[in-house]
Amino acid sequence: MAALIQTPKPLRKRVFIPLLCIFTILLALLFFQIIFAKRIYPFIYINGMSIGGLTPQQAYDKIDKTTTGRLNKKLEFTYQNQQFPIDLSMESSILNLQEAVEEAYSYGHSKFYPQEIFKIKPIAIKTTLTQNKTLKDQLKTISLEINQEAIDAQIKLEGNLVKVSPSQEGKVLDENKFLSDIENYLQTGKQPEKELPTKVSKPKISYEEALSIKKMLDKVSLNPVKLTYLDLTFYLTLKDLIEMVNLTQTKSSLVSIPSFNEFNLSRVKFEDREIEDPVLVVDQEKLKKYLQTIAQRINRPVEEPLFNFDSGRGKVTEFRPGANGLTLNIQKASQEINTALTAEQIKEISLPVDKISPKNKLTNEMGIKELIGRGISHFAGSIPNRIYNIGLAASRINGVLIPPGETFSFTNTVGDISAATGYKQAYVIKSGRTILDDGGGVCQVSTTLFRAVLNSGLPVINRVAHAYRVSYYEQQSGPGLDATIFYPSVDFKFKNDTPGHVLIQSYVAGTSLYVDFYGTSDGRIATVSKSIVTNITPPPPELRQDDPTLPQGTVKQVDWAASGANVSFSRTVTRNGEVVINESFKSNYRPWQAVFLVGTKDN
């Protein structure tokens, strides 16, 4: 029983001793925390110098004192027997001392540091070099003195030949190595090597790469890129290409090359694999400017339709059928050109053009909504008065509406052709002579109207050919497609057999006359054959006529020799597959001599 009462004493002793140890350790740690509350913990070094136990300011002063001594010492470097001093004394903050001290102080103050002490692992901090302006300026001066930049291969056009100049390696200051040596010196005091460190500078464009591009350019030289839109044709020549490309190093970064002609050379990646052969890459901004010059020939604004009918005059006073706007798609065109330049064979490119429809549709109660026929003739070489008369007669039929089932008469519509109705004198053939008379040139309008009737498939009621072949009417046309008029006896007539009205629009553009018919198409299609010329007879000898209005000694040709001939052509008009008109037109032309007027007027 006594033995059982004595057992608690050893138990209390066993519990007390561990508690005492824990308390002692905690007390020691608390004391440690109090001692180093404003000091840097032990085992911490900056640039190899122990700063444990120091306040941040003491640590900064200690490191700064050592660094200042090194900063005040000038360093001498050499390169190819040249001296290059480096003065670091003006660099007040060349090393990040303050940041290094703050980092050192943060150990143990930002986390439970005693556990780091137990690891007994020194913490080493190094200052890093910050490039202040003075040091940068000194490096720039040295670089300008010793750098020998690499020379890129260049491609130039000399005449029609593509020439390649070789590339060359260069040698430049190795700034990273130089700064690393300076930084190590300020940290450890170890003197850097006297000889300035340099490295080889590789050309961005090698001679071999330039030769590859030359092959591509030679291909363009032999076969320029042909760009087309309808009847417009443009050529992207070697000279054009030289003006719009640059040389590029690998991985697509642009390089400025001091030469008149620049190219774009690039390596490309395909599925993360670099292709060794360079490809020609056009500067897209320059290509865009090139295409913008082409766009000026293609682009046109939208034309909204216009229709105004004057019921009192029975004429359409304002008419415009409306037309799509056109815009060259420069982005698509650029893509197609880029593709063509890298192809094995350069192919013709049809330029992509976007069409923009009018916002409004042509609407009226008369069914005037579409072009159903057009006639064209040319009158290059006409005297001014003849051109004036053509325009005046064309204006007299412009805007005329022909109701369905009605017959149009040229002489009734145009009326009297004389000075009283505004016409001027121009050369006409009268009584077998070429003379000046009122209205010369009006037959150009009736001839063009005849051609519009033929092409629209409307029936011709009355047509008379000229007595001889007129050179104006065969400009860009075969013979036999003319119609003469002589007010009031000789007329040209046709009928509107469509279900709607037909509107005549006539206008002059340059030395060409246009007559357009607008209405509602009923599906008819007109086919006009080529002219057949038979029984050709040569023209008579030239005729010279005195003209008292011309100065003496002046000779002026007013008519050109024309062979006599029989000319015929046919026209077939179909609708829904059925022939509705099948007819022939015949013209018997007498031969006509060249006519010259000889001036007799006294000077």
XYZ file of C-alpha atoms in Angstrom:
603
model
C 0.000 0.000 0.000
C 2.875 2.390 0.832
C 4.558 1.556 -2.469
C 1.461 2.604 -4.393
C 1.361 6.054 -2.686
C 4.993 6.925 -3.697
C 4.601 6.429 -7.566
C 3.355 9.982 -8.500
C 6.693 11.709 -7.632
C 8.729 10.275 -10.550
C 5.799 11.050 -12.958
C 5.760 14.765 -12.084
C 9.498 14.871 -12.496
C 9.276 13.293 -15.950
C 6.670 15.866 -17.098
C 8.423 18.892 -15.620
C 11.761 18.419 -17.363
C 10.401 18.438 -20.967
C 8.202 21.421 -20.187
C 11.193 23.258 -18.831
C 13.155 22.537 -22.011
C 10.335 23.766 -24.236
C 9.966 26.907 -22.169
C 13.694 27.557 -22.356
C 13.707 27.164 -26.145
C 10.724 29.457 -26.557
C 12.340 31.995 -24.280
C 15.542 31.792 -26.328
C 13.628 32.223 -29.543
C 11.750 35.181 -28.109
C 15.048 36.712 -27.020
C 16.440 36.025 -30.535
C 13.457 37.745 -32.126
C 13.858 40.759 -29.847
C 17.607 41.040 -30.545
C 17.154 40.807 -34.359
C 13.898 42.758 -34.543
C 15.622 45.569 -36.462
C 18.680 43.702 -37.657
C 19.546 41.337 -40.464
C 19.609 37.707 -39.423
C 22.894 35.758 -39.325
C 24.308 33.720 -42.213
C 23.290 36.316 -44.822
C 25.833 37.717 -47.288
C 25.853 40.383 -49.993
C 28.598 40.103 -52.602
C 30.409 37.661 -50.294
C 30.426 40.049 -47.307
C 28.668 38.982 -44.106
C 26.030 41.453 -43.003
C 24.342 39.301 -40.309
C 23.597 41.238 -37.117
C 23.732 44.630 -38.871
C 20.888 47.044 -39.282
C 19.851 47.712 -42.890
C 21.608 51.091 -42.813
C 24.797 49.553 -41.429
C 24.688 46.871 -44.084
C 24.132 49.462 -46.839
C 27.043 51.613 -45.578
C 29.355 48.592 -45.427
C 28.579 47.482 -48.989
C 28.506 51.045 -50.321
C 31.940 51.814 -48.887
C 33.450 48.863 -50.680
C 31.584 49.596 -53.905
C 32.480 53.313 -53.843
C 36.146 52.442 -53.752
C 35.736 50.334 -56.853
C 33.613 52.956 -58.590
C 36.280 55.638 -58.088
C 38.882 53.555 -59.873
C 38.988 54.124 -63.623
C 39.070 51.061 -65.817
C 41.165 50.937 -68.982
C 40.226 48.758 -71.930
C 41.967 48.232 -75.247
C 40.974 47.148 -78.734
C 43.350 46.985 -81.671
C 45.878 49.314 -79.988
C 43.191 51.835 -79.049
C 42.535 52.886 -75.440
C 39.002 53.084 -74.095
C 38.645 54.339 -70.478
C 35.469 53.628 -68.537
C 34.560 56.045 -65.733
C 32.098 54.599 -63.221
C 32.454 57.383 -60.624
C 29.493 59.322 -62.026
C 27.189 56.349 -61.641
C 25.573 56.930 -58.245
C 23.188 54.025 -58.535
C 24.966 51.669 -60.891
C 24.326 48.746 -58.499
C 20.989 48.005 -56.889
C 22.409 48.166 -53.317
C 19.197 49.343 -51.700
C 17.186 46.515 -53.255
C 19.804 43.958 -52.181
C 19.760 45.199 -48.562
C 15.961 45.159 -48.499
C 15.999 41.595 -49.777
C 18.537 40.600 -47.089
C 16.455 42.171 -44.322
C 13.303 40.444 -45.557
C 14.692 37.011 -44.635
C 13.202 36.088 -41.241
C 11.059 39.184 -41.067
C 8.560 38.110 -43.661
C 8.308 34.487 -42.416
C 9.253 32.320 -39.439
C 13.022 32.533 -39.866
C 14.292 30.318 -36.962
C 13.473 27.240 -38.987
C 15.921 28.576 -41.605
C 18.609 28.932 -38.922
C 18.345 25.294 -37.996
C 19.186 24.420 -41.611
C 22.543 26.211 -41.135
C 22.534 27.273 -44.805
C 24.114 30.655 -45.650
C 22.000 32.954 -47.860
C 24.039 34.726 -50.558
C 22.697 37.827 -52.299
C 24.378 39.520 -55.232
C 23.815 43.037 -56.414
C 22.932 43.444 -60.069
C 24.109 46.046 -62.530
C 21.714 48.764 -63.635
C 22.681 50.624 -66.801
C 22.513 54.300 -65.986
C 22.626 56.906 -68.744
C 26.329 57.707 -68.376
C 27.352 54.071 -68.740
C 25.005 53.670 -71.715
C 26.545 56.723 -73.390
C 30.062 55.345 -72.865
C 29.059 51.986 -74.351
C 27.488 53.753 -77.321
C 30.686 55.715 -77.945
C 32.805 52.561 -77.835
C 30.396 50.711 -80.136
C 30.562 53.503 -82.706
C 34.360 53.287 -82.626
C 34.880 49.548 -82.926
C 31.716 48.015 -84.382
C 31.995 46.646 -87.886
C 28.427 45.734 -88.792
C 27.663 42.766 -90.996
C 26.762 43.539 -94.603
C 23.631 41.873 -95.915
C 23.443 40.489 -99.409
C 21.616 42.916 -101.662
C 19.638 42.468 -104.849
C 19.615 45.243 -107.413
C 18.206 45.731 -110.871
C 20.750 46.822 -113.463
C 18.929 47.310 -116.714
C 16.898 44.138 -117.142
C 19.292 41.995 -115.113
C 18.985 41.079 -111.435
C 22.349 41.373 -109.665
C 23.322 40.021 -106.233
C 26.050 41.578 -104.075
C 27.722 39.256 -101.500
C 27.159 39.344 -97.753
C 29.924 39.842 -95.185
C 30.296 39.008 -91.480
C 30.990 41.806 -89.020
C 32.488 42.173 -85.537
C 30.798 44.152 -82.759
C 31.199 44.865 -79.055
C 29.794 42.034 -76.930
C 27.817 44.277 -74.595
C 26.424 41.411 -72.502
C 29.915 40.045 -71.777
C 31.266 43.529 -71.128
C 28.493 44.388 -68.641
C 28.871 41.007 -66.954
C 32.595 41.707 -66.406
C 31.819 45.165 -64.975
C 29.184 43.696 -62.678
C 31.556 40.979 -61.457
C 34.244 43.601 -60.804
C 31.912 45.705 -58.664
C 30.793 42.614 -56.745
C 34.136 40.931 -56.165
C 36.826 43.444 -57.060
C 38.216 41.132 -59.739
C 39.676 43.202 -62.563
C 38.082 42.539 -65.990
C 40.233 41.615 -68.955
C 41.843 44.589 -70.675
C 40.821 43.538 -74.193
C 37.254 44.570 -75.005
C 35.072 41.512 -75.603
C 33.688 41.252 -79.157
C 31.502 38.835 -81.044
C 30.855 37.970 -84.669
C 27.875 39.718 -86.262
C 26.137 37.499 -88.799
C 24.439 39.033 -91.861
C 20.689 38.782 -91.714
C 20.535 37.935 -95.419
C 23.199 35.596 -96.727
C 24.512 35.465 -100.262
C 22.973 32.023 -100.744
C 19.549 33.271 -99.667
C 19.776 36.233 -102.028
C 20.645 33.898 -104.909
C 17.470 31.923 -104.218
C 15.419 35.103 -104.442
C 17.228 36.067 -107.648
C 15.888 32.895 -109.275
C 12.343 33.917 -108.370
C 12.850 37.446 -109.685
C 14.304 36.129 -112.933
C 11.042 34.227 -113.354
C 9.062 37.480 -113.047
C 11.474 39.175 -115.456
C 10.707 36.582 -118.138
C 6.985 36.425 -117.398
C 5.442 39.542 -115.758
C 2.339 38.943 -113.665
C -0.699 39.702 -115.837
C -3.665 41.260 -114.030
C -6.981 41.536 -115.856
C -10.501 42.831 -115.324
C -12.895 42.675 -118.283
C -11.063 44.501 -121.101
C -8.494 46.114 -118.789
C -5.023 44.587 -118.535
C -2.191 45.485 -116.165
C 1.288 43.972 -115.791
C 3.229 43.621 -112.546
C 6.751 43.863 -113.952
C 10.120 43.193 -112.394
C 10.640 46.937 -111.968
C 7.314 47.247 -110.131
C 8.203 44.303 -107.914
C 11.570 45.765 -106.973
C 9.866 48.936 -105.798
C 7.482 47.116 -103.457
C 9.537 44.473 -101.643
C 12.134 44.452 -98.845
C 14.673 41.999 -97.507
C 13.614 40.220 -94.321
C 15.628 38.049 -91.971
C 14.348 34.724 -90.727
C 11.320 34.667 -88.478
C 9.808 37.584 -90.320
C 11.446 40.586 -88.616
C 12.024 43.423 -91.050
C 15.523 44.687 -91.739
C 16.289 48.124 -93.122
C 18.793 47.892 -95.933
C 20.483 51.091 -97.189
C 19.997 50.512 -100.894
C 17.769 52.005 -103.558
C 16.114 48.705 -104.367
C 14.915 46.576 -101.471
C 13.575 43.054 -101.266
C 11.784 40.959 -98.725
C 13.434 37.641 -97.922
C 11.969 35.315 -95.350
C 12.118 31.820 -93.962
C 8.716 30.345 -93.320
C 7.485 27.775 -90.832
C 5.151 24.983 -91.794
C 3.706 22.793 -89.041
C 6.428 23.997 -86.619
C 9.137 23.028 -89.110
C 11.372 25.730 -90.529
C 11.744 25.572 -94.279
C 15.314 26.340 -95.319
C 14.549 27.817 -98.740
C 13.688 31.531 -98.510
C 10.592 32.804 -100.261
C 9.749 36.148 -101.808
C 7.511 38.198 -99.528
C 6.034 41.408 -100.894
C 5.772 44.448 -98.643
C 1.992 44.537 -98.282
C 1.774 48.307 -97.829
C 3.689 48.915 -101.053
C 1.606 46.311 -102.874
C -1.533 48.028 -101.567
C -0.385 51.368 -103.010
C 0.303 49.687 -106.353
C -3.179 48.156 -106.409
C -4.723 51.492 -105.435
C -3.426 52.974 -108.702
C -5.128 50.116 -110.568
C -8.297 50.657 -108.536
C -8.520 54.194 -109.930
C -9.090 52.626 -113.364
C -11.652 50.091 -112.101
C -13.588 51.624 -109.235
C -16.791 53.508 -109.909
C -19.546 54.739 -107.604
C -23.060 53.334 -107.530
C -25.462 55.125 -109.871
C -29.003 55.262 -108.570
C -31.702 55.050 -111.289
C -33.543 58.203 -112.345
C -36.744 58.626 -114.412
C -38.641 61.874 -114.951
C -41.353 62.101 -117.640
C -42.662 65.442 -118.934
C -46.228 64.629 -120.003
C -46.631 68.040 -121.636
C -43.688 67.504 -123.990
C -44.184 63.754 -124.185
C -40.493 63.175 -123.466
C -38.416 61.761 -120.674
C -36.438 64.758 -119.416
C -34.250 62.899 -116.949
C -33.223 59.292 -117.210
C -30.536 57.122 -115.732
C -30.874 53.335 -115.705
C -28.730 52.919 -112.632
C -25.513 50.946 -112.483
C -23.648 48.792 -110.016
C -20.726 50.338 -108.198
C -17.370 48.604 -108.627
C -14.610 48.316 -106.026
C -11.356 46.441 -106.492
C -10.956 44.035 -103.555
C -7.379 44.973 -102.691
C -7.031 42.399 -99.898
C -8.023 39.473 -102.134
C -5.951 40.808 -105.018
C -2.907 41.014 -102.735
C -3.386 37.418 -101.617
C -3.651 36.184 -105.201
C -0.510 38.075 -106.232
C 1.431 36.689 -103.255
C 0.335 33.176 -104.207
C 1.260 33.697 -107.857
C 4.775 34.865 -106.996
C 5.530 31.655 -105.094
C 4.009 29.306 -107.674
C 6.075 27.176 -110.032
C 4.604 29.040 -112.984
C 3.163 32.533 -112.819
C -0.420 32.505 -114.044
C -2.735 35.274 -115.170
C -4.744 36.783 -112.319
C -8.336 37.871 -112.775
C -8.671 40.802 -110.397
C -11.425 40.367 -107.776
C -13.929 43.219 -108.015
C -16.842 43.678 -105.626
C -20.138 44.855 -107.110
C -22.380 47.182 -105.119
C -26.030 47.261 -106.200
C -28.100 50.482 -106.262
C -30.361 50.937 -103.249
C -33.376 51.702 -105.454
C -34.859 49.956 -108.489
C -35.951 51.649 -111.709
C -39.761 51.761 -111.463
C -42.346 53.475 -113.705
C -45.702 52.727 -115.280
C -44.247 52.490 -118.796
C -42.068 49.438 -118.285
C -38.776 51.277 -118.782
C -36.487 49.111 -116.693
C -33.652 47.568 -118.753
C -31.397 47.998 -121.761
C -32.800 46.079 -124.749
C -30.463 47.289 -127.520
C -27.530 49.569 -128.364
C -26.064 51.108 -131.512
C -22.571 52.585 -131.766
C -20.769 54.545 -134.492
C -17.588 56.602 -134.638
C -16.712 59.889 -136.323
C -13.006 60.510 -135.739
C -11.655 63.110 -138.197
C -14.894 65.088 -138.455
C -14.735 68.870 -138.651
C -16.119 70.821 -135.641
C -19.380 71.798 -137.380
C -20.129 68.171 -138.278
C -19.501 67.131 -134.664
C -21.830 69.919 -133.495
C -24.602 68.754 -135.832
C -24.219 65.155 -134.630
C -24.713 66.266 -131.031
C -27.696 68.469 -131.922
C -29.522 65.758 -133.890
C -28.779 63.203 -131.160
C -30.358 65.531 -128.586
C -33.534 65.748 -130.716
C -34.180 62.003 -130.378
C -32.887 61.706 -126.802
C -35.652 61.029 -124.275
C -38.269 60.113 -126.888
C -40.768 57.471 -125.761
C -42.242 55.137 -128.355
C -45.550 53.592 -127.212
C -46.168 49.903 -127.910
C -47.361 49.302 -131.469
C -46.215 52.760 -132.675
C -43.864 53.442 -135.618
C -40.981 55.855 -135.076
C -40.099 58.300 -137.885
C -36.665 59.926 -137.785
C -37.598 62.919 -139.968
C -40.826 63.558 -138.068
C -38.993 63.435 -134.742
C -35.943 65.501 -135.716
C -37.870 67.888 -137.946
C -36.484 70.433 -140.364
C -32.708 70.309 -140.734
C -31.554 73.826 -141.497
C -29.855 76.862 -140.034
C -33.273 77.964 -138.818
C -33.444 74.932 -136.508
C -29.906 75.377 -135.194
C -27.742 73.348 -137.560
C -24.383 74.499 -138.879
C -22.841 74.000 -142.278
C -20.703 70.911 -142.793
C -19.659 68.942 -145.834
C -22.383 67.002 -147.643
C -22.613 65.416 -151.081
C -25.137 67.226 -153.204
C -25.589 66.981 -156.944
C -22.405 64.937 -157.192
C -20.253 67.519 -155.417
C -18.883 67.842 -151.885
C -20.158 71.154 -150.607
C -20.918 72.906 -147.334
C -24.591 72.704 -146.424
C -26.793 72.842 -143.342
C -26.889 69.707 -141.199
C -23.885 67.772 -142.491
C -23.420 64.840 -140.078
C -27.081 64.179 -139.210
C -26.901 60.854 -141.053
C -24.401 59.733 -138.406
C -27.340 59.766 -135.973
C -29.770 57.918 -138.263
C -27.067 55.321 -138.980
C -26.440 54.750 -135.259
C -30.191 54.540 -134.629
C -30.437 51.890 -137.380
C -27.787 49.811 -135.604
C -29.670 50.072 -132.292
C -32.836 48.819 -134.012
C -30.932 45.889 -135.546
C -29.434 44.842 -132.204
C -32.679 45.201 -130.221
C -34.627 42.972 -132.630
C -37.245 45.594 -133.515
C -38.690 45.477 -137.046
C -37.312 47.955 -139.616
C -40.084 49.640 -141.618
C -38.019 51.818 -143.942
C -34.269 52.170 -144.476
C -32.295 53.687 -147.360
C -28.558 53.187 -147.738
C -26.215 55.989 -148.769
C -25.340 56.291 -152.445
C -21.678 55.680 -151.659
C -19.592 54.264 -148.830
C -18.853 56.846 -146.136
C -15.575 56.320 -144.290
C -16.994 57.479 -140.929
C -19.550 54.667 -140.893
C -16.918 51.987 -141.424
C -14.749 53.009 -138.457
C -14.616 49.855 -136.296
C -17.524 48.462 -138.330
C -18.211 46.569 -141.513
C -19.813 48.213 -144.580
C -23.534 48.306 -145.219
C -24.679 49.250 -141.690
C -25.769 52.793 -142.528
C -29.083 54.607 -143.016
C -29.405 57.942 -144.799
C -32.137 60.558 -144.367
C -33.024 63.690 -146.315
C -35.765 65.836 -144.858
C -38.589 65.424 -145.686
C -38.453 62.822 -148.474
C -36.007 60.154 -147.305
C -36.815 58.726 -143.870
C -35.752 55.971 -141.505
C -38.578 54.191 -139.681
C -38.976 51.283 -137.277
C -41.757 49.859 -135.144
C -42.017 49.164 -131.416
C -43.695 45.758 -131.352
C -42.862 45.100 -127.693
C -45.597 45.094 -125.006
C -44.138 48.202 -123.333
C -42.773 51.620 -124.175
C -39.280 52.012 -125.659
C -37.131 54.908 -124.477
C -34.363 56.304 -126.707
C -31.213 57.551 -125.023
C -28.524 59.063 -127.268
C -25.220 60.622 -126.250
C -21.744 61.449 -127.522
C -18.619 60.166 -125.763
C -15.356 61.363 -127.305
C -15.577 60.609 -131.020
C -18.253 57.941 -130.559
C -22.037 58.179 -130.724
C -24.273 55.862 -128.694
C -27.998 55.185 -129.099
C -29.519 53.014 -126.355
C -33.014 51.515 -126.226
C -34.613 50.918 -122.811
C -37.829 49.043 -122.186
C -38.990 45.600 -121.101
C -37.349 42.638 -122.778
C -39.741 40.018 -124.124
C -36.927 37.506 -124.581
C -36.129 38.234 -128.220
C -32.540 37.725 -129.371
C -31.148 39.411 -132.503
C -28.235 37.989 -134.506
C -26.654 40.157 -137.221
C -24.355 38.461 -139.740
C -21.100 39.823 -141.107
C -21.306 41.938 -144.229
C -20.742 40.262 -147.595
C -19.056 42.521 -150.169
C -19.305 41.742 -153.915
C -18.824 43.470 -157.285
C -16.115 45.806 -156.053
C -15.304 48.653 -158.463
C -12.296 50.949 -157.983
C -12.798 54.612 -157.100
C -12.421 57.286 -159.793
C -9.384 59.573 -159.826
C -9.250 62.158 -157.076
C -11.294 65.320 -157.466
C -9.963 68.793 -156.701
C -12.477 71.593 -156.246
C -11.778 75.299 -155.922
C -12.870 76.785 -152.606
C -12.906 80.589 -152.355
C -13.230 80.386 -148.561
C -9.784 78.802 -148.128
C -6.529 80.809 -148.433
C -4.758 80.455 -151.754
C -2.314 77.550 -151.719
C -4.268 75.586 -149.090
C -5.320 72.048 -149.978
C -7.810 70.295 -147.709
C -9.121 66.741 -148.108
C -12.809 66.490 -147.286
C -13.652 63.074 -148.657
C -11.779 59.859 -149.070
C -11.761 57.416 -151.930
C -14.199 54.525 -151.593
C -14.669 51.546 -153.845
C -18.064 50.845 -155.255
C -19.604 47.558 -154.111
C -22.693 45.534 -153.470
C -23.006 44.817 -149.734
C -25.482 42.556 -147.986
C -26.026 41.179 -144.497
C -28.822 39.296 -142.782
C -30.560 39.509 -139.424
C -32.376 36.777 -137.522
C -34.551 37.506 -134.481
C -35.721 34.648 -132.257
C -38.008 34.556 -129.233
C -38.420 31.491 -127.048
C -36.594 29.449 -129.677
C -38.866 30.538 -132.562
C -37.757 32.741 -135.468
C -39.871 35.912 -135.589
C -37.784 37.925 -138.089
C -35.507 36.643 -140.851
C -34.460 39.308 -143.331
C -31.647 40.600 -145.538
C -30.423 44.157 -146.113
C -28.774 45.114 -149.393
C -26.839 48.238 -150.305
C -25.519 49.226 -153.732
C -22.702 51.739 -153.388
C -21.297 53.734 -156.268
C -17.547 54.301 -156.306
C -16.416 57.643 -154.948
C -13.240 59.546 -155.449
C -11.107 61.359 -152.903
C -12.092 65.020 -152.826
C -9.713 67.888 -152.105
C -10.645 71.528 -151.694
C -8.111 73.958 -153.138
C -8.061 77.448 -151.669
C -8.455 80.386 -154.074
C -8.941 83.225 -151.605
C -6.410 86.036 -151.981
C -4.101 86.417 -148.986
